Amino acid sequence: SKEELLSFVIKCANFAAKKHRNQRRKDVDQTPYINHPLGVANILIQEGNVFEPIVILAAILHDTVEDTDTTFAEIEKEFGHRVCQVVREVTDDKTLPKAERKRLQIEHAPNISREAKLVKLADKLYNLRDLEKSVPIGWTSERVKEYFKWAKAVVDGCRQTNPALERELDILFARHCDSS
Ligand code: NDP
Ligand code: ZN
């Protein structure tokens, strides 16, 4: 029912807010971290026209396992198998070295589900807009450029999934990446 759905979405936002409560973004203002997963879900709805509850819940939860003590078992118990599956697909293996994780994101992107690609596209769009607004403390402009280039390689593996989101990403790539 409508009531159940709305209740689930708020339960999910509340869960993520608690999990991320001690984290901040890397921007100069040290924005509360929860602004990011909520912003990713908001991009999917407002710009991507994505209204699938599985995708929206997965977007809200997408960094909980990677960045907090949250386990997949906990996500599955609270939000079900399908939401958990999408979160799994967008979660990096933190036991691997950072460079390897970044390489695997590019390699895996074409093989993940449509739902996971939608979360990835909105996640990259949010992070790239954040980077364009303000460069994190300690980052050189060269590092920002490298990040755009890497993000484009991941996005290229997620294409033909959501034209509106891909168009917005291409606007950013046109400003920050070399063509071809
Ligand atoms: P990081 O992976 O360290 O940081 C980017 C990630 O931080 C994003 O994907 C996002 O992930 C999160 N994030 C939090 N706040 C912000 C924000 N305000 N704007 C954008 N993203 C934010 O960065 P790199 O990709 O540059 O690091 C890759 C490797 O490069 C690392 O091994 C690093 O040590 C190394 N490195 C590179 C340098 C260079 O000059 N190229 C210099 C120093 C180190 P999420 O969605 O999960 O929140
Ligand atoms: Zn994210």
PDB file of C-alpha atoms and ligand atoms in Angstrom:
ATOM      1  CA  SER A   1       0.000   0.000   0.000  1.00  0.00           C
ATOM      2  CA  LYS A   2       0.912   3.698  -0.281  1.00  0.00           C
ATOM      3  CA  GLU A   3       1.286   3.875   3.506  1.00  0.00           C
ATOM      4  CA  GLU A   4       3.644   0.897   3.636  1.00  0.00           C
ATOM      5  CA  LEU A   5       5.812   2.284   0.876  1.00  0.00           C
ATOM      6  CA  LEU A   6       6.151   5.706   2.433  1.00  0.00           C
ATOM      7  CA  SER A   7       6.880   4.096   5.792  1.00  0.00           C
ATOM      8  CA  PHE A   8       9.625   1.965   4.212  1.00  0.00           C
ATOM      9  CA  VAL A   9      11.287   4.958   2.554  1.00  0.00           C
ATOM     10  CA  ILE A  10      11.386   6.946   5.792  1.00  0.00           C
ATOM     11  CA  LYS A  11      12.613   3.933   7.769  1.00  0.00           C
ATOM     12  CA  CYS A  12      15.388   3.588   5.210  1.00  0.00           C
ATOM     13  CA  ALA A  13      16.392   7.290   5.343  1.00  0.00           C
ATOM     14  CA  ASN A  14      16.377   7.103   9.156  1.00  0.00           C
ATOM     15  CA  PHE A  15      18.531   3.940   9.083  1.00  0.00           C
ATOM     16  CA  ALA A  16      21.097   5.558   6.741  1.00  0.00           C
ATOM     17  CA  ALA A  17      21.136   8.807   8.757  1.00  0.00           C
ATOM     18  CA  LYS A  18      21.961   6.870  11.939  1.00  0.00           C
ATOM     19  CA  LYS A  19      24.646   4.806  10.224  1.00  0.00           C
ATOM     20  CA  HIS A  20      26.357   7.841   8.669  1.00  0.00           C
ATOM     21  CA  ARG A  21      25.834  10.120  11.701  1.00  0.00           C
ATOM     22  CA  ASN A  22      29.553  10.601  12.442  1.00  0.00           C
ATOM     23  CA  GLN A  23      30.696  11.039   8.838  1.00  0.00           C
ATOM     24  CA  ARG A  24      31.269  14.175   6.822  1.00  0.00           C
ATOM     25  CA  ARG A  25      31.790  14.749   3.073  1.00  0.00           C
ATOM     26  CA  LYS A  26      35.205  15.835   1.842  1.00  0.00           C
ATOM     27  CA  ASP A  27      34.073  19.333   0.795  1.00  0.00           C
ATOM     28  CA  VAL A  28      35.386  22.451   2.531  1.00  0.00           C
ATOM     29  CA  ASP A  29      32.099  22.886   4.462  1.00  0.00           C
ATOM     30  CA  GLN A  30      32.301  19.274   5.762  1.00  0.00           C
ATOM     31  CA  THR A  31      28.688  18.664   4.835  1.00  0.00           C
ATOM     32  CA  PRO A  32      26.990  15.835   6.797  1.00  0.00           C
ATOM     33  CA  TYR A  33      27.540  12.616   4.816  1.00  0.00           C
ATOM     34  CA  ILE A  34      23.829  11.701   4.722  1.00  0.00           C
ATOM     35  CA  ASN A  35      23.250  14.615   2.308  1.00  0.00           C
ATOM     36  CA  HIS A  36      24.967  12.449  -0.342  1.00  0.00           C
ATOM     37  CA  PRO A  37      22.814   9.252  -0.321  1.00  0.00           C
ATOM     38  CA  LEU A  38      19.652  11.339   0.033  1.00  0.00           C
ATOM     39  CA  GLY A  39      20.843  13.557  -2.821  1.00  0.00           C
ATOM     40  CA  VAL A  40      21.518  10.510  -5.001  1.00  0.00           C
ATOM     41  CA  ALA A  41      17.974   9.222  -4.392  1.00  0.00           C
ATOM     42  CA  ASN A  42      16.639  12.708  -5.118  1.00  0.00           C
ATOM     43  CA  ILE A  43      18.531  12.900  -8.445  1.00  0.00           C
ATOM     44  CA  LEU A  44      16.992   9.549  -9.459  1.00  0.00           C
ATOM     45  CA  ILE A  45      13.467  10.796  -8.738  1.00  0.00           C
ATOM     46  CA  GLN A  46      13.648  14.465  -9.818  1.00  0.00           C
ATOM     47  CA  GLU A  47      15.974  14.149 -12.815  1.00  0.00           C
ATOM     48  CA  GLY A  48      15.953  10.468 -13.763  1.00  0.00           C
ATOM     49  CA  ASN A  49      12.220   9.959 -13.375  1.00  0.00           C
ATOM     50  CA  VAL A  50      12.991   6.734 -11.530  1.00  0.00           C
ATOM     51  CA  PHE A  51      10.202   5.765  -9.126  1.00  0.00           C
ATOM     52  CA  GLU A  52      11.086   2.103  -8.472  1.00  0.00           C
ATOM     53  CA  PRO A  53      11.212   1.563  -4.699  1.00  0.00           C
ATOM     54  CA  ILE A  54      14.052  -1.003  -5.002  1.00  0.00           C
ATOM     55  CA  VAL A  55      16.267   1.551  -6.752  1.00  0.00           C
ATOM     56  CA  ILE A  56      15.389   4.428  -4.412  1.00  0.00           C
ATOM     57  CA  LEU A  57      15.971   2.361  -1.254  1.00  0.00           C
ATOM     58  CA  ALA A  58      19.256   1.010  -2.663  1.00  0.00           C
ATOM     59  CA  ALA A  59      20.359   4.584  -3.473  1.00  0.00           C
ATOM     60  CA  ILE A  60      19.688   5.707   0.111  1.00  0.00           C
ATOM     61  CA  LEU A  61      21.649   2.705   1.435  1.00  0.00           C
ATOM     62  CA  HIS A  62      24.359   2.587  -1.241  1.00  0.00           C
ATOM     63  CA  ASP A  63      27.313   3.666   0.935  1.00  0.00           C
ATOM     64  CA  THR A  64      26.255   2.149   4.291  1.00  0.00           C
ATOM     65  CA  VAL A  65      28.142  -1.143   3.940  1.00  0.00           C
ATOM     66  CA  GLU A  66      31.168   0.435   2.261  1.00  0.00           C
ATOM     67  CA  ASP A  67      31.569   3.261   4.771  1.00  0.00           C
ATOM     68  CA  THR A  68      29.973   2.170   8.085  1.00  0.00           C
ATOM     69  CA  ASP A  69      29.650  -0.966  10.261  1.00  0.00           C
ATOM     70  CA  THR A  70      26.485  -2.006   8.368  1.00  0.00           C
ATOM     71  CA  THR A  71      26.417  -5.607   7.075  1.00  0.00           C
ATOM     72  CA  PHE A  72      24.582  -7.058   4.068  1.00  0.00           C
ATOM     73  CA  ALA A  73      22.747  -9.359   6.512  1.00  0.00           C
ATOM     74  CA  GLU A  74      21.363  -6.302   8.298  1.00  0.00           C
ATOM     75  CA  ILE A  75      20.246  -4.688   5.013  1.00  0.00           C
ATOM     76  CA  GLU A  76      18.611  -7.906   3.852  1.00  0.00           C
ATOM     77  CA  LYS A  77      16.756  -8.345   7.144  1.00  0.00           C
ATOM     78  CA  GLU A  78      15.480  -4.743   7.247  1.00  0.00           C
ATOM     79  CA  PHE A  79      14.878  -4.029   3.542  1.00  0.00           C
ATOM     80  CA  GLY A  80      14.728  -7.389   1.791  1.00  0.00           C
ATOM     81  CA  HIS A  81      16.762  -9.469  -0.611  1.00  0.00           C
ATOM     82  CA  ARG A  82      16.334  -7.375  -3.763  1.00  0.00           C
ATOM     83  CA  VAL A  83      17.393  -4.075  -2.170  1.00  0.00           C
ATOM     84  CA  CYS A  84      20.344  -5.886  -0.567  1.00  0.00           C
ATOM     85  CA  GLN A  85      21.347  -7.342  -3.931  1.00  0.00           C
ATOM     86  CA  VAL A  86      21.536  -3.892  -5.567  1.00  0.00           C
ATOM     87  CA  VAL A  87      23.549  -2.480  -2.624  1.00  0.00           C
ATOM     88  CA  ARG A  88      25.914  -5.463  -2.978  1.00  0.00           C
ATOM     89  CA  GLU A  89      26.431  -4.651  -6.665  1.00  0.00           C
ATOM     90  CA  VAL A  90      27.471  -1.063  -5.946  1.00  0.00           C
ATOM     91  CA  THR A  91      29.654  -1.802  -2.907  1.00  0.00           C
ATOM     92  CA  ASP A  92      33.452  -1.919  -3.329  1.00  0.00           C
ATOM     93  CA  ASP A  93      35.434  -4.690  -1.645  1.00  0.00           C
ATOM     94  CA  LYS A  94      37.351  -2.690   0.961  1.00  0.00           C
ATOM     95  CA  THR A  95      39.856  -5.506   1.545  1.00  0.00           C
ATOM     96  CA  LEU A  96      41.348  -4.694  -1.894  1.00  0.00           C
ATOM     97  CA  PRO A  97      43.839  -1.870  -2.484  1.00  0.00           C
ATOM     98  CA  LYS A  98      42.270   1.394  -3.623  1.00  0.00           C
ATOM     99  CA  ALA A  99      43.699   1.333  -7.174  1.00  0.00           C
ATOM    100  CA  GLU A 100      42.381  -2.207  -7.659  1.00  0.00           C
ATOM    101  CA  ARG A 101      38.925  -1.169  -6.397  1.00  0.00           C
ATOM    102  CA  LYS A 102      38.835   1.672  -8.883  1.00  0.00           C
ATOM    103  CA  ARG A 103      39.892  -0.606 -11.736  1.00  0.00           C
ATOM    104  CA  LEU A 104      37.237  -3.176 -10.780  1.00  0.00           C
ATOM    105  CA  GLN A 105      34.494  -0.514 -10.843  1.00  0.00           C
ATOM    106  CA  ILE A 106      35.301   0.127 -14.501  1.00  0.00           C
ATOM    107  CA  GLU A 107      35.540  -3.587 -15.274  1.00  0.00           C
ATOM    108  CA  HIS A 108      32.300  -4.567 -13.481  1.00  0.00           C
ATOM    109  CA  ALA A 109      30.063  -1.670 -14.555  1.00  0.00           C
ATOM    110  CA  PRO A 110      28.856  -3.233 -17.851  1.00  0.00           C
ATOM    111  CA  ASN A 111      27.873  -6.457 -16.050  1.00  0.00           C
ATOM    112  CA  ILE A 112      25.790  -5.094 -13.168  1.00  0.00           C
ATOM    113  CA  SER A 113      21.967  -4.987 -13.180  1.00  0.00           C
ATOM    114  CA  ARG A 114      19.963  -2.087 -14.639  1.00  0.00           C
ATOM    115  CA  GLU A 115      18.944  -1.115 -11.078  1.00  0.00           C
ATOM    116  CA  ALA A 116      22.589  -0.987  -9.972  1.00  0.00           C
ATOM    117  CA  LYS A 117      23.549   1.035 -13.085  1.00  0.00           C
ATOM    118  CA  LEU A 118      20.897   3.617 -12.189  1.00  0.00           C
ATOM    119  CA  VAL A 119      22.359   4.005  -8.679  1.00  0.00           C
ATOM    120  CA  LYS A 120      25.882   4.268 -10.138  1.00  0.00           C
ATOM    121  CA  LEU A 121      24.883   6.936 -12.670  1.00  0.00           C
ATOM    122  CA  ALA A 122      23.205   9.090 -10.007  1.00  0.00           C
ATOM    123  CA  ASP A 123      26.087   8.523  -7.556  1.00  0.00           C
ATOM    124  CA  LYS A 124      28.687   9.660 -10.096  1.00  0.00           C
ATOM    125  CA  LEU A 125      26.524  12.618 -11.118  1.00  0.00           C
ATOM    126  CA  TYR A 126      26.231  13.749  -7.487  1.00  0.00           C
ATOM    127  CA  ASN A 127      29.965  13.345  -6.777  1.00  0.00           C
ATOM    128  CA  LEU A 128      31.063  15.116  -9.966  1.00  0.00           C
ATOM    129  CA  ARG A 129      28.733  18.048  -9.288  1.00  0.00           C
ATOM    130  CA  ASP A 130      30.154  18.178  -5.755  1.00  0.00           C
ATOM    131  CA  LEU A 131      33.710  18.256  -7.131  1.00  0.00           C
ATOM    132  CA  GLU A 132      32.799  20.969  -9.597  1.00  0.00           C
ATOM    133  CA  LYS A 133      31.320  23.107  -6.811  1.00  0.00           C
ATOM    134  CA  SER A 134      34.322  22.825  -4.513  1.00  0.00           C
ATOM    135  CA  VAL A 135      37.618  20.977  -4.618  1.00  0.00           C
ATOM    136  CA  PRO A 136      38.141  18.842  -1.459  1.00  0.00           C
ATOM    137  CA  ILE A 137      40.889  19.949   0.912  1.00  0.00           C
ATOM    138  CA  GLY A 138      44.257  18.628  -0.240  1.00  0.00           C
ATOM    139  CA  TRP A 139      43.163  17.789  -3.806  1.00  0.00           C
ATOM    140  CA  THR A 140      45.127  19.204  -6.721  1.00  0.00           C
ATOM    141  CA  SER A 141      43.345  20.171  -9.956  1.00  0.00           C
ATOM    142  CA  GLU A 142      45.195  17.240 -11.552  1.00  0.00           C
ATOM    143  CA  ARG A 143      43.538  14.845  -9.092  1.00  0.00           C
ATOM    144  CA  VAL A 144      40.115  16.327  -9.870  1.00  0.00           C
ATOM    145  CA  LYS A 145      40.795  15.817 -13.568  1.00  0.00           C
ATOM    146  CA  GLU A 146      41.861  12.195 -12.976  1.00  0.00           C
ATOM    147  CA  TYR A 147      38.691  11.596 -10.966  1.00  0.00           C
ATOM    148  CA  PHE A 148      36.504  12.909 -13.838  1.00  0.00           C
ATOM    149  CA  LYS A 149      38.355  10.657 -16.272  1.00  0.00           C
ATOM    150  CA  TRP A 150      37.883   7.580 -14.073  1.00  0.00           C
ATOM    151  CA  ALA A 151      34.209   8.404 -13.431  1.00  0.00           C
ATOM    152  CA  LYS A 152      33.643   8.697 -17.191  1.00  0.00           C
ATOM    153  CA  ALA A 153      35.083   5.204 -17.703  1.00  0.00           C
ATOM    154  CA  VAL A 154      32.651   3.808 -15.093  1.00  0.00           C
ATOM    155  CA  VAL A 155      29.710   5.750 -16.565  1.00  0.00           C
ATOM    156  CA  ASP A 156      30.572   4.517 -20.068  1.00  0.00           C
ATOM    157  CA  GLY A 157      29.921   0.996 -18.763  1.00  0.00           C
ATOM    158  CA  CYS A 158      26.489   2.033 -17.446  1.00  0.00           C
ATOM    159  CA  ARG A 159      25.141   3.702 -20.595  1.00  0.00           C
ATOM    160  CA  GLN A 160      21.807   3.245 -22.365  1.00  0.00           C
ATOM    161  CA  THR A 161      20.125   3.035 -18.994  1.00  0.00           C
ATOM    162  CA  ASN A 162      18.766   6.554 -18.337  1.00  0.00           C
ATOM    163  CA  PRO A 163      19.040   9.245 -21.049  1.00  0.00           C
ATOM    164  CA  ALA A 164      18.370  12.195 -18.715  1.00  0.00           C
ATOM    165  CA  LEU A 165      21.088  11.242 -16.227  1.00  0.00           C
ATOM    166  CA  GLU A 166      23.551  10.373 -18.999  1.00  0.00           C
ATOM    167  CA  ARG A 167      22.895  13.762 -20.658  1.00  0.00           C
ATOM    168  CA  GLU A 168      23.671  15.581 -17.375  1.00  0.00           C
ATOM    169  CA  LEU A 169      26.856  13.538 -16.943  1.00  0.00           C
ATOM    170  CA  ASP A 170      27.942  14.326 -20.505  1.00  0.00           C
ATOM    171  CA  ILE A 171      27.583  18.053 -19.799  1.00  0.00           C
ATOM    172  CA  LEU A 172      30.111  17.640 -16.965  1.00  0.00           C
ATOM    173  CA  PHE A 173      32.440  15.419 -19.029  1.00  0.00           C
ATOM    174  CA  ALA A 174      32.411  17.998 -21.834  1.00  0.00           C
ATOM    175  CA  ARG A 175      33.735  20.595 -19.381  1.00  0.00           C
ATOM    176  CA  HIS A 176      36.286  18.361 -17.622  1.00  0.00           C
ATOM    177  CA  CYS A 177      37.432  15.533 -19.895  1.00  0.00           C
ATOM    178  CA  ASP A 178      39.248  15.465 -23.215  1.00  0.00           C
ATOM    179  CA  SER A 179      36.949  14.466 -26.062  1.00  0.00           C
ATOM    180  CA  SER A 180      36.820  11.011 -27.781  1.00  0.00           C
TER     181      SER A 180
HETATM  182  P1  NDP B   1      38.829   9.206  -3.389  1.00  0.00           P
HETATM  183  O1  NDP B   1      38.282   7.907  -3.833  1.00  0.00           O
HETATM  184  O2  NDP B   1      39.769   9.231  -2.250  1.00  0.00           O
HETATM  185  O3  NDP B   1      37.654  10.222  -3.094  1.00  0.00           O
HETATM  186  C1  NDP B   1      36.562  10.336  -3.954  1.00  0.00           C
HETATM  187  C2  NDP B   1      35.350   9.724  -3.307  1.00  0.00           C
HETATM  188  O4  NDP B   1      35.072  10.406  -2.096  1.00  0.00           O
HETATM  189  C3  NDP B   1      34.126   9.871  -4.143  1.00  0.00           C
HETATM  190  O5  NDP B   1      34.015   8.780  -5.028  1.00  0.00           O
HETATM  191  C4  NDP B   1      33.006   9.922  -3.117  1.00  0.00           C
HETATM  192  O6  NDP B   1      32.645   8.570  -2.825  1.00  0.00           O
HETATM  193  C5  NDP B   1      33.673  10.524  -1.886  1.00  0.00           C
HETATM  194  N1  NDP B   1      33.423  11.955  -1.608  1.00  0.00           N
HETATM  195  C6  NDP B   1      33.234  12.494  -0.383  1.00  0.00           C
HETATM  196  N2  NDP B   1      33.107  13.803  -0.450  1.00  0.00           N
HETATM  197  C7  NDP B   1      33.188  14.155  -1.738  1.00  0.00           C
HETATM  198  C8  NDP B   1      33.106  15.390  -2.423  1.00  0.00           C
HETATM  199  N3  NDP B   1      32.917  16.548  -1.772  1.00  0.00           N
HETATM  200  N4  NDP B   1      33.242  15.404  -3.766  1.00  0.00           N
HETATM  201  C9  NDP B   1      33.433  14.254  -4.424  1.00  0.00           C
HETATM  202  N5  NDP B   1      33.513  13.033  -3.832  1.00  0.00           N
HETATM  203  C10 NDP B   1      33.395  12.980  -2.486  1.00  0.00           C
HETATM  204  O7  NDP B   1      39.540   9.986  -4.567  1.00  0.00           O
HETATM  205  P2  NDP B   1      40.371   9.541  -5.790  1.00  0.00           P
HETATM  206  O8  NDP B   1      39.492   8.823  -6.718  1.00  0.00           O
HETATM  207  O9  NDP B   1      41.055  10.731  -6.281  1.00  0.00           O
HETATM  208  O10 NDP B   1      41.442   8.563  -5.178  1.00  0.00           O
HETATM  209  C11 NDP B   1      41.929   7.550  -5.978  1.00  0.00           C
HETATM  210  C12 NDP B   1      43.330   7.203  -5.631  1.00  0.00           C
HETATM  211  O11 NDP B   1      44.198   8.272  -5.939  1.00  0.00           O
HETATM  212  C13 NDP B   1      43.549   6.918  -4.207  1.00  0.00           C
HETATM  213  O12 NDP B   1      44.324   5.773  -4.101  1.00  0.00           O
HETATM  214  C14 NDP B   1      44.265   8.137  -3.704  1.00  0.00           C
HETATM  215  O13 NDP B   1      45.035   7.839  -2.572  1.00  0.00           O
HETATM  216  C15 NDP B   1      45.108   8.478  -4.878  1.00  0.00           C
HETATM  217  N6  NDP B   1      45.620   9.838  -4.908  1.00  0.00           N
HETATM  218  C16 NDP B   1      45.638  10.512  -6.088  1.00  0.00           C
HETATM  219  C17 NDP B   1      46.163  11.763  -6.194  1.00  0.00           C
HETATM  220  C18 NDP B   1      46.137  12.460  -7.493  1.00  0.00           C
HETATM  221  O14 NDP B   1      46.648  13.564  -7.590  1.00  0.00           O
HETATM  222  N7  NDP B   1      45.563  11.893  -8.535  1.00  0.00           N
HETATM  223  C19 NDP B   1      46.731  12.420  -5.044  1.00  0.00           C
HETATM  224  C20 NDP B   1      46.636  11.664  -3.853  1.00  0.00           C
HETATM  225  C21 NDP B   1      46.110  10.414  -3.811  1.00  0.00           C
HETATM  226  P3  NDP B   1      31.218   8.133  -2.163  1.00  0.00           P
HETATM  227  O15 NDP B   1      30.166   8.208  -3.215  1.00  0.00           O
HETATM  228  O16 NDP B   1      31.510   6.716  -1.738  1.00  0.00           O
HETATM  229  O17 NDP B   1      31.009   9.060  -1.014  1.00  0.00           O
HETATM  230 ZN    ZN B   2      28.167   7.376  -3.099  1.00  0.00          ZN
END
